[in-house]
Amino acid sequence: PGFADGTSAAALARQAYLAQLAAIPGVTLVDVALPEGWSQLTGGTFNNVRLPERSEPFMPYLRTDLRGFGVSVTSWLQGALMGGNEFITGQRARLLLMERVLHELFDQCDVVVQTDPVPFDILGLPEIAFPIGITGAGVPIGTILGGLPYAEDRLLSVVAAYQATTDWHLRRPADPAPAAMRTRAAAEASRLTAEQVAELTQ
């Protein structure tokens, strides 16, 4: 719902993408209703349930030197400090989300056009991102498809069929102008270093 709404460059690219998909023989587009509780189950709270899984293999390094984790060190620490009851509650919510994705979303379709990578990322389901346009400023516009467990072949088939009728995957954004490069350098200079983050979190 809402994937191609609006008049922005991204919305127009999404509308053209859907029209191009619909024109491919064998492809049928269907509107899919999101399962009950979708926004709650895919929001930041339950997205954080992955943090302990991400942090656990790196505990020896987290204990010795936080600087190796850069500016994302706070999320790694959150994962290390999450309580068992929160983790179990999150795992139950993830199971509920998986059941609803498999038995509600995929009862209606073979692949899902995603508006956000989070749901399939949380669940460990296959997904694929690819270009579908370029903004007036030359910035690529992409989209993401999600699929059933072990159904990477379907995702690849859909993308291959789409790319056989378009050339977005062959286009390269223009090199940034010198002024834009200076602006980017200034933005990077204003970011915190890993050492500064480590100091602030001690």
Coordinates of N, CA and C in Angstrom, one line a residue:
P1 N 0.8 -1.2 0.0 CA 0.0 0.0 0.0 C 0.9 1.3 0.0
G2 N 0.5 2.2 -0.9 CA 1.2 3.5 -0.9 C 2.6 3.5 -1.6
F3 N 2.9 2.3 -2.2 CA 4.3 2.2 -2.8 C 4.5 3.3 -3.9
A4 N 3.5 3.5 -4.7 CA 3.8 4.4 -5.9 C 2.9 5.7 -5.7
D5 N 2.5 6.0 -4.5 CA 1.7 7.2 -4.3 C 2.5 8.5 -4.5
G6 N 2.0 9.6 -4.9 CA 2.7 10.9 -4.9 C 3.2 11.2 -6.3
T7 N 3.9 12.4 -6.3 CA 4.4 12.9 -7.6 C 5.9 13.2 -7.5
S8 N 6.6 12.7 -6.5 CA 8.0 12.9 -6.4 C 8.7 12.0 -7.5
A9 N 10.0 12.3 -7.6 CA 10.8 11.5 -8.6 C 10.7 10.0 -8.3
A10 N 10.8 9.7 -7.0 CA 10.8 8.3 -6.6 C 9.4 7.7 -6.9
A11 N 8.3 8.4 -6.6 CA 7.0 7.9 -6.9 C 6.8 7.7 -8.4
L12 N 7.2 8.7 -9.2 CA 7.1 8.5 -10.7 C 7.9 7.3 -11.2
A13 N 9.1 7.1 -10.6 CA 9.9 6.0 -11.0 C 9.2 4.7 -10.6
R14 N 8.6 4.7 -9.5 CA 7.9 3.5 -9.0 C 6.6 3.2 -9.9
Q15 N 5.9 4.2 -10.3 CA 4.8 4.0 -11.2 C 5.2 3.5 -12.5
A16 N 6.3 4.0 -13.0 CA 6.8 3.5 -14.3 C 7.3 2.1 -14.2
Y17 N 7.9 1.8 -13.1 CA 8.4 0.4 -12.8 C 7.3 -0.6 -12.8
L18 N 6.2 -0.3 -12.0 CA 5.0 -1.1 -12.0 C 4.4 -1.3 -13.3
A19 N 4.3 -0.2 -14.1 CA 3.7 -0.4 -15.4 C 4.6 -1.3 -16.3
Q20 N 5.9 -1.1 -16.2 CA 6.8 -2.0 -17.0 C 6.7 -3.4 -16.6
L21 N 6.6 -3.7 -15.3 CA 6.4 -5.0 -14.8 C 5.1 -5.6 -15.4
A22 N 4.0 -4.9 -15.3 CA 2.7 -5.4 -15.7 C 2.7 -5.7 -17.2
A23 N 3.6 -5.1 -18.0 CA 3.6 -5.3 -19.4 C 4.4 -6.6 -19.8
I24 N 5.1 -7.2 -18.8 CA 5.9 -8.4 -19.1 C 5.0 -9.6 -19.1
P25 N 5.0 -10.4 -20.2 CA 4.2 -11.6 -20.3 C 4.4 -12.5 -19.1
G26 N 3.3 -13.0 -18.5 CA 3.4 -13.9 -17.3 C 3.4 -13.2 -16.0
V27 N 3.5 -11.9 -16.0 CA 3.5 -11.1 -14.7 C 2.1 -10.5 -14.4
T28 N 1.6 -10.8 -13.3 CA 0.4 -10.2 -12.8 C 0.6 -9.4 -11.5
L29 N 0.2 -8.1 -11.5 CA 0.4 -7.3 -10.3 C -0.9 -7.4 -9.5
V30 N -0.8 -7.6 -8.2 CA -1.9 -7.6 -7.3 C -1.6 -6.7 -6.1
D31 N -2.7 -6.0 -5.6 CA -2.5 -5.2 -4.4 C -2.6 -6.2 -3.2
V32 N -1.7 -6.1 -2.3 CA -1.6 -7.0 -1.2 C -1.8 -6.1 0.1
A33 N -2.8 -6.5 0.9 CA -3.1 -5.9 2.2 C -2.0 -6.3 3.2
L34 N -1.5 -5.4 3.9 CA -0.5 -5.7 5.0 C -1.2 -6.4 6.1
P35 N -0.6 -7.4 6.7 CA -1.2 -8.1 7.9 C -1.4 -7.2 9.1
E36 N -2.3 -7.7 9.9 CA -2.6 -6.9 11.1 C -1.4 -6.7 12.0
G37 N -1.3 -5.5 12.5 CA -0.2 -5.2 13.4 C 1.2 -4.9 12.7
W38 N 1.1 -4.7 11.4 CA 2.3 -4.6 10.5 C 3.3 -3.5 11.0
S39 N 2.7 -2.3 11.3 CA 3.6 -1.2 11.6 C 4.3 -1.5 13.0
Q40 N 3.5 -2.1 13.9 CA 4.1 -2.4 15.2 C 5.2 -3.5 15.1
L41 N 4.9 -4.5 14.4 CA 5.8 -5.7 14.3 C 7.0 -5.4 13.4
T42 N 7.0 -4.4 12.6 CA 8.1 -4.1 11.8 C 8.8 -2.8 12.2
G43 N 8.3 -2.2 13.3 CA 8.9 -0.9 13.8 C 10.3 -1.1 14.4
G44 N 10.8 0.0 14.9 CA 12.1 0.0 15.5 C 12.3 -0.9 16.7
T45 N 11.2 -1.0 17.5 CA 11.3 -1.8 18.7 C 11.7 -3.2 18.4
F46 N 10.9 -3.8 17.5 CA 11.2 -5.2 17.2 C 12.3 -5.4 16.2
N47 N 12.7 -4.3 15.5 CA 13.9 -4.4 14.7 C 15.1 -4.6 15.6
N48 N 15.0 -4.0 16.8 CA 16.1 -4.1 17.7 C 16.3 -5.5 18.3
V49 N 15.4 -6.4 18.0 CA 15.5 -7.8 18.5 C 16.7 -8.5 17.9
R50 N 17.2 -8.0 16.7 CA 18.3 -8.5 16.1 C 19.7 -8.1 16.7
L51 N 19.6 -7.1 17.5 CA 20.9 -6.5 18.1 C 21.7 -7.6 18.9
P52 N 21.1 -8.3 19.8 CA 21.9 -9.3 20.5 C 22.6 -10.3 19.5
E53 N 21.9 -10.7 18.5 CA 22.4 -11.7 17.5 C 23.6 -11.1 16.8
R54 N 23.5 -9.8 16.5 CA 24.6 -9.1 15.8 C 25.8 -8.9 16.8
S55 N 25.5 -8.6 18.1 CA 26.6 -8.3 19.0 C 27.3 -9.5 19.5
E56 N 26.6 -10.6 19.7 CA 27.2 -11.8 20.4 C 28.5 -12.3 19.8
P57 N 28.7 -12.4 18.5 CA 30.0 -12.9 18.0 C 31.1 -11.9 18.2
F58 N 30.8 -10.7 18.5 CA 31.8 -9.7 18.6 C 32.1 -9.2 20.1
M59 N 31.5 -10.0 21.1 CA 31.7 -9.6 22.5 C 33.1 -9.4 22.9
P60 N 34.0 -10.3 22.5 CA 35.4 -10.1 22.9 C 36.0 -8.8 22.5
Y61 N 35.6 -8.3 21.3 CA 36.1 -7.1 20.8 C 35.4 -5.9 21.4
L62 N 34.1 -6.1 21.7 CA 33.4 -5.0 22.4 C 33.9 -4.8 23.8
R63 N 34.4 -5.8 24.4 CA 35.0 -5.7 25.8 C 36.3 -5.0 25.8
T64 N 37.1 -5.2 24.7 CA 38.4 -4.7 24.7 C 38.6 -3.3 24.0
D65 N 37.9 -3.0 22.9 CA 38.1 -1.7 22.3 C 36.9 -1.3 21.4
L66 N 36.1 -0.4 21.9 CA 34.9 0.0 21.2 C 35.2 0.8 19.9
R67 N 36.4 1.3 19.7 CA 36.7 2.1 18.6 C 36.6 1.3 17.3
G68 N 36.7 0.0 17.3 CA 36.6 -0.8 16.2 C 35.2 -0.9 15.5
F69 N 34.3 -0.3 16.3 CA 32.9 -0.4 15.8 C 32.4 0.9 15.2
G70 N 33.2 1.9 15.2 CA 32.8 3.2 14.6 C 31.6 3.8 15.3
V71 N 30.9 4.6 14.5 CA 29.7 5.4 15.1 C 28.5 4.5 15.4
S72 N 28.5 3.3 14.9 CA 27.4 2.4 15.2 C 27.6 1.6 16.5
V73 N 28.5 2.0 17.3 CA 28.9 1.3 18.5 C 27.7 1.3 19.5
T74 N 26.8 2.3 19.5 CA 25.7 2.3 20.4 C 24.7 1.2 20.2
S75 N 24.5 0.9 18.9 CA 23.5 -0.2 18.6 C 24.2 -1.6 19.0
W76 N 25.5 -1.7 18.9 CA 26.1 -2.9 19.3 C 26.1 -3.1 20.8
L77 N 26.2 -2.0 21.5 CA 26.1 -2.0 23.0 C 24.7 -2.3 23.4
Q78 N 23.7 -1.7 22.7 CA 22.3 -2.1 23.0 C 22.1 -3.6 22.9
G79 N 22.6 -4.2 21.9 CA 22.5 -5.6 21.7 C 23.1 -6.4 22.9
A80 N 24.3 -5.9 23.3 CA 25.0 -6.6 24.4 C 24.2 -6.5 25.7
L81 N 23.5 -5.4 25.9 CA 22.8 -5.1 27.2 C 21.3 -5.4 27.2
M82 N 20.8 -5.9 26.1 CA 19.4 -6.3 26.1 C 19.1 -7.4 27.0
G83 N 18.1 -7.3 27.8 CA 17.7 -8.3 28.8 C 17.1 -9.5 28.2
G84 N 17.2 -10.7 28.8 CA 16.6 -11.9 28.3 C 15.1 -11.8 28.1
N85 N 14.4 -11.2 29.0 CA 12.9 -11.1 28.8 C 12.6 -10.3 27.5
E86 N 13.3 -9.2 27.3 CA 13.1 -8.4 26.1 C 13.4 -9.2 24.8
F87 N 14.5 -10.0 24.9 CA 14.9 -10.8 23.7 C 13.9 -11.9 23.4
I88 N 13.4 -12.5 24.5 CA 12.3 -13.6 24.3 C 11.1 -13.0 23.7
T89 N 10.6 -11.8 24.2 CA 9.4 -11.1 23.7 C 9.6 -10.8 22.3
G90 N 10.8 -10.3 21.9 CA 11.1 -9.9 20.5 C 11.1 -11.1 19.6
Q91 N 11.6 -12.3 20.1 CA 11.6 -13.5 19.3 C 10.2 -14.0 19.0
R92 N 9.3 -13.8 20.1 CA 7.9 -14.2 19.9 C 7.3 -13.3 18.8
A93 N 7.6 -12.0 18.9 CA 7.0 -11.1 17.9 C 7.5 -11.4 16.5
R94 N 8.8 -11.8 16.4 CA 9.3 -12.1 15.1 C 8.7 -13.4 14.5
L95 N 8.4 -14.3 15.4 CA 7.7 -15.5 14.9 C 6.3 -15.2 14.5
L96 N 5.6 -14.3 15.2 CA 4.2 -13.9 14.8 C 4.3 -13.1 13.4
L97 N 5.3 -12.3 13.2 CA 5.5 -11.6 12.0 C 5.8 -12.6 10.8
M98 N 6.6 -13.6 11.1 CA 6.9 -14.6 10.1 C 5.7 -15.3 9.7
E99 N 4.8 -15.7 10.7 CA 3.6 -16.4 10.3 C 2.7 -15.6 9.5
R100 N 2.6 -14.3 9.8 CA 1.7 -13.4 9.0 C 2.2 -13.2 7.6
V101 N 3.5 -13.0 7.5 CA 4.1 -12.8 6.2 C 3.9 -14.1 5.3
L102 N 4.2 -15.2 5.9 CA 4.1 -16.5 5.1 C 2.6 -16.9 4.7
H103 N 1.7 -16.6 5.7 CA 0.4 -17.1 5.5 C -0.6 -16.1 5.1
E104 N -0.2 -14.8 5.1 CA -1.1 -13.7 4.6 C -0.6 -13.1 3.4
L105 N 0.6 -12.5 3.5 CA 1.2 -11.9 2.3 C 1.4 -12.9 1.1
F106 N 2.0 -14.0 1.4 CA 2.4 -14.9 0.3 C 1.2 -15.9 -0.1
D107 N 0.1 -15.7 0.6 CA -1.1 -16.4 0.1 C -1.6 -15.7 -1.2
Q108 N -1.2 -14.5 -1.4 CA -1.7 -13.6 -2.4 C -0.7 -13.4 -3.6
C109 N 0.6 -13.8 -3.4 CA 1.5 -13.4 -4.4 C 2.8 -14.3 -4.3
D110 N 3.7 -14.2 -5.3 CA 4.9 -14.9 -5.3 C 6.1 -14.1 -4.7
V111 N 6.1 -12.8 -5.1 CA 7.1 -11.9 -4.6 C 6.4 -10.6 -4.1
V112 N 7.0 -9.9 -3.2 CA 6.4 -8.7 -2.6 C 7.3 -7.5 -2.9
V113 N 6.7 -6.5 -3.5 CA 7.4 -5.2 -3.7 C 7.5 -4.5 -2.3
Q114 N 8.6 -4.3 -1.8 CA 8.8 -3.8 -0.4 C 9.0 -2.2 -0.4
T115 N 8.4 -1.6 0.6 CA 8.7 -0.2 0.7 C 9.8 0.1 1.7
D116 N 10.3 -1.0 2.4 CA 11.3 -0.9 3.4 C 12.0 -2.2 3.5
P117 N 13.3 -2.3 3.7 CA 14.0 -3.6 3.8 C 13.8 -4.3 5.2
V118 N 13.3 -3.5 6.2 CA 13.3 -4.0 7.5 C 12.5 -5.4 7.7
P119 N 11.2 -5.5 7.2 CA 10.5 -6.7 7.6 C 11.2 -8.0 7.1
F120 N 11.7 -8.0 5.9 CA 12.3 -9.2 5.4 C 13.7 -9.4 6.0
D121 N 14.4 -8.3 6.3 CA 15.7 -8.4 6.9 C 15.5 -9.0 8.3
I122 N 14.5 -8.5 9.1 CA 14.3 -9.0 10.4 C 14.1 -10.6 10.4
L123 N 13.4 -11.0 9.4 CA 13.0 -12.4 9.3 C 14.0 -13.3 8.6
G124 N 15.0 -12.7 8.0 CA 16.0 -13.5 7.3 C 15.5 -14.1 6.0
L125 N 14.4 -13.5 5.4 CA 13.9 -13.9 4.1 C 14.7 -13.3 3.0
P126 N 14.7 -14.0 1.8 CA 15.5 -13.4 0.7 C 14.9 -12.1 0.2
E127 N 15.7 -11.2 -0.2 CA 15.3 -10.0 -0.8 C 16.4 -9.5 -1.8
I128 N 16.0 -8.7 -2.8 CA 16.9 -8.2 -3.8 C 16.6 -6.8 -4.1
A129 N 17.6 -6.0 -4.2 CA 17.5 -4.5 -4.5 C 18.1 -4.3 -5.9
F130 N 17.4 -3.4 -6.7 CA 17.9 -3.1 -8.0 C 17.4 -1.7 -8.4
P131 N 18.1 -1.1 -9.4 CA 17.7 0.3 -9.9 C 16.4 0.3 -10.8
I132 N 15.6 1.3 -10.6 CA 14.4 1.4 -11.4 C 14.3 2.9 -12.0
G133 N 15.3 3.7 -11.8 CA 15.2 5.1 -12.3 C 16.4 5.9 -11.8
I134 N 16.4 7.2 -12.2 CA 17.4 8.1 -11.7 C 16.7 9.5 -11.5
T135 N 16.9 10.2 -10.5 CA 16.3 11.5 -10.2 C 16.9 12.5 -11.2
G136 N 16.3 13.7 -11.3 CA 16.8 14.8 -12.1 C 18.2 15.2 -11.7
A137 N 18.5 15.0 -10.4 CA 19.9 15.3 -10.0 C 20.9 14.2 -10.2
G138 N 20.4 13.1 -10.9 CA 21.3 12.0 -11.2 C 21.5 11.0 -10.2
V139 N 20.7 11.0 -9.1 CA 20.8 10.0 -8.0 C 20.0 8.7 -8.4
P140 N 20.5 7.6 -8.3 CA 19.8 6.3 -8.6 C 18.6 6.1 -7.7
I141 N 17.5 5.6 -8.2 CA 16.3 5.2 -7.5 C 16.2 3.7 -7.5
G142 N 16.0 3.1 -6.4 CA 16.0 1.6 -6.4 C 14.7 1.1 -5.8
T143 N 14.5 -0.2 -5.8 CA 13.4 -0.8 -5.2 C 13.9 -2.2 -4.6
I144 N 13.0 -2.8 -3.8 CA 13.4 -4.0 -3.2 C 12.2 -5.0 -3.4
L145 N 12.6 -6.3 -3.7 CA 11.6 -7.3 -3.8 C 11.9 -8.3 -2.7
G146 N 10.9 -8.8 -2.0 CA 11.1 -9.9 -1.0 C 10.4 -11.2 -1.4
G147 N 11.0 -12.3 -1.0 CA 10.5 -13.6 -1.4 C 10.3 -14.6 -0.3
L148 N 9.8 -15.7 -0.7 CA 9.6 -16.8 0.3 C 11.0 -17.5 0.6
P149 N 11.1 -18.2 1.7 CA 12.3 -18.9 2.0 C 12.8 -19.8 0.9
Y150 N 14.0 -19.7 0.5 CA 14.7 -20.5 -0.5 C 14.1 -20.2 -1.9
A151 N 13.5 -19.1 -2.1 CA 12.9 -18.7 -3.4 C 13.7 -17.6 -4.1
E152 N 15.0 -17.6 -3.9 CA 15.8 -16.6 -4.6 C 15.6 -16.7 -6.1
D153 N 15.4 -17.9 -6.6 CA 15.2 -18.1 -8.1 C 14.0 -17.2 -8.6
R154 N 13.0 -17.1 -7.8 CA 11.8 -16.3 -8.2 C 12.2 -14.8 -8.3
L155 N 12.9 -14.4 -7.2 CA 13.4 -13.0 -7.2 C 14.3 -12.7 -8.4
L156 N 15.2 -13.5 -8.6 CA 16.1 -13.3 -9.8 C 15.4 -13.3 -11.1
S157 N 14.4 -14.2 -11.2 CA 13.6 -14.3 -12.5 C 12.9 -13.0 -12.7
V158 N 12.2 -12.4 -11.7 CA 11.5 -11.2 -11.9 C 12.4 -10.1 -12.2
V159 N 13.6 -10.0 -11.5 CA 14.5 -8.9 -11.8 C 15.1 -9.1 -13.2
A160 N 15.4 -10.3 -13.6 CA 16.0 -10.5 -14.9 C 15.0 -10.1 -16.0
A161 N 13.7 -10.5 -15.8 CA 12.6 -10.1 -16.8 C 12.5 -8.6 -16.9
Y162 N 12.6 -7.9 -15.7 CA 12.4 -6.5 -15.7 C 13.7 -5.8 -16.4
Q163 N 14.8 -6.3 -16.1 CA 16.1 -5.7 -16.7 C 16.2 -6.1 -18.2
A164 N 15.5 -7.1 -18.6 CA 15.5 -7.4 -20.1 C 14.7 -6.3 -20.9
T165 N 13.9 -5.6 -20.2 CA 13.1 -4.6 -20.9 C 13.5 -3.1 -20.5
T166 N 14.5 -3.0 -19.7 CA 14.9 -1.6 -19.3 C 16.5 -1.6 -19.3
D167 N 17.0 -0.4 -19.1 CA 18.5 -0.3 -19.0 C 19.0 0.4 -17.8
W168 N 18.1 0.5 -16.8 CA 18.5 1.2 -15.6 C 19.8 0.6 -14.9
H169 N 19.9 -0.7 -15.0 CA 21.0 -1.4 -14.4 C 22.3 -1.2 -15.1
L170 N 22.2 -0.6 -16.3 CA 23.4 -0.3 -17.1 C 23.9 1.1 -16.9
R171 N 23.0 2.0 -16.4 CA 23.4 3.4 -16.3 C 24.2 3.7 -15.0
R172 N 25.1 4.6 -15.2 CA 26.0 5.0 -14.1 C 25.8 6.4 -13.7
P173 N 25.6 6.7 -12.4 CA 25.4 8.1 -12.1 C 26.6 8.9 -12.5
A174 N 26.4 10.2 -12.8 CA 27.5 11.1 -13.1 C 28.4 11.3 -11.9
D175 N 29.7 11.5 -12.2 CA 30.6 11.8 -11.2 C 30.2 13.1 -10.5
P176 N 30.3 13.2 -9.1 CA 29.9 14.4 -8.4 C 30.7 15.6 -8.9
A177 N 30.1 16.8 -8.9 CA 30.8 18.0 -9.2 C 31.7 18.4 -8.1
P178 N 32.8 19.1 -8.4 CA 33.8 19.5 -7.4 C 33.1 20.2 -6.2
A179 N 32.1 21.0 -6.4 CA 31.4 21.7 -5.2 C 30.7 20.7 -4.4
A180 N 30.1 19.7 -5.0 CA 29.4 18.7 -4.3 C 30.4 17.8 -3.5
M181 N 31.5 17.6 -4.0 CA 32.6 16.8 -3.3 C 33.1 17.6 -2.1
R182 N 33.2 18.9 -2.3 CA 33.6 19.7 -1.1 C 32.6 19.7 0.0
T183 N 31.3 19.7 -0.4 CA 30.2 19.7 0.6 C 30.2 18.3 1.3
R184 N 30.4 17.3 0.6 CA 30.5 16.0 1.2 C 31.7 15.9 2.1
A185 N 32.8 16.4 1.7 CA 34.0 16.4 2.6 C 33.7 17.1 3.9
A186 N 33.0 18.3 3.7 CA 32.7 19.0 4.9 C 31.7 18.3 5.9
A187 N 30.8 17.6 5.3 CA 29.8 16.8 6.1 C 30.6 15.6 6.8
E188 N 31.5 15.0 6.0 CA 32.3 13.9 6.7 C 33.2 14.4 7.8
A189 N 33.7 15.6 7.6 CA 34.6 16.2 8.6 C 33.8 16.5 9.9
S190 N 32.5 16.8 9.8 CA 31.7 17.1 10.9 C 31.2 15.9 11.7
R191 N 31.4 14.7 11.1 CA 30.9 13.5 11.8 C 31.9 13.1 12.9
L192 N 31.3 12.4 13.9 CA 32.1 11.9 15.0 C 33.0 10.8 14.6
T193 N 34.2 10.7 15.1 CA 35.1 9.6 14.8 C 34.8 8.5 15.8
A194 N 35.3 7.3 15.5 CA 35.1 6.2 16.4 C 35.6 6.4 17.8
E195 N 36.7 7.1 17.8 CA 37.3 7.5 19.1 C 36.4 8.4 19.9
Q196 N 35.9 9.4 19.2 CA 35.0 10.3 19.9 C 33.7 9.6 20.5
V197 N 33.2 8.7 19.7 CA 32.0 8.0 20.1 C 32.4 7.1 21.3
A198 N 33.5 6.5 21.3 CA 34.0 5.6 22.4 C 34.1 6.5 23.7
E199 N 34.6 7.7 23.5 CA 34.8 8.6 24.7 C 33.4 9.0 25.2
L200 N 32.5 9.3 24.3 CA 31.1 9.7 24.8 C 30.3 8.6 25.4
T201 N 30.6 7.4 25.1 CA 29.8 6.3 25.6 C 30.4 5.7 26.9
Q202 N 31.6 6.2 27.3 CA 32.2 5.6 28.5 C 31.7 6.3 29.8

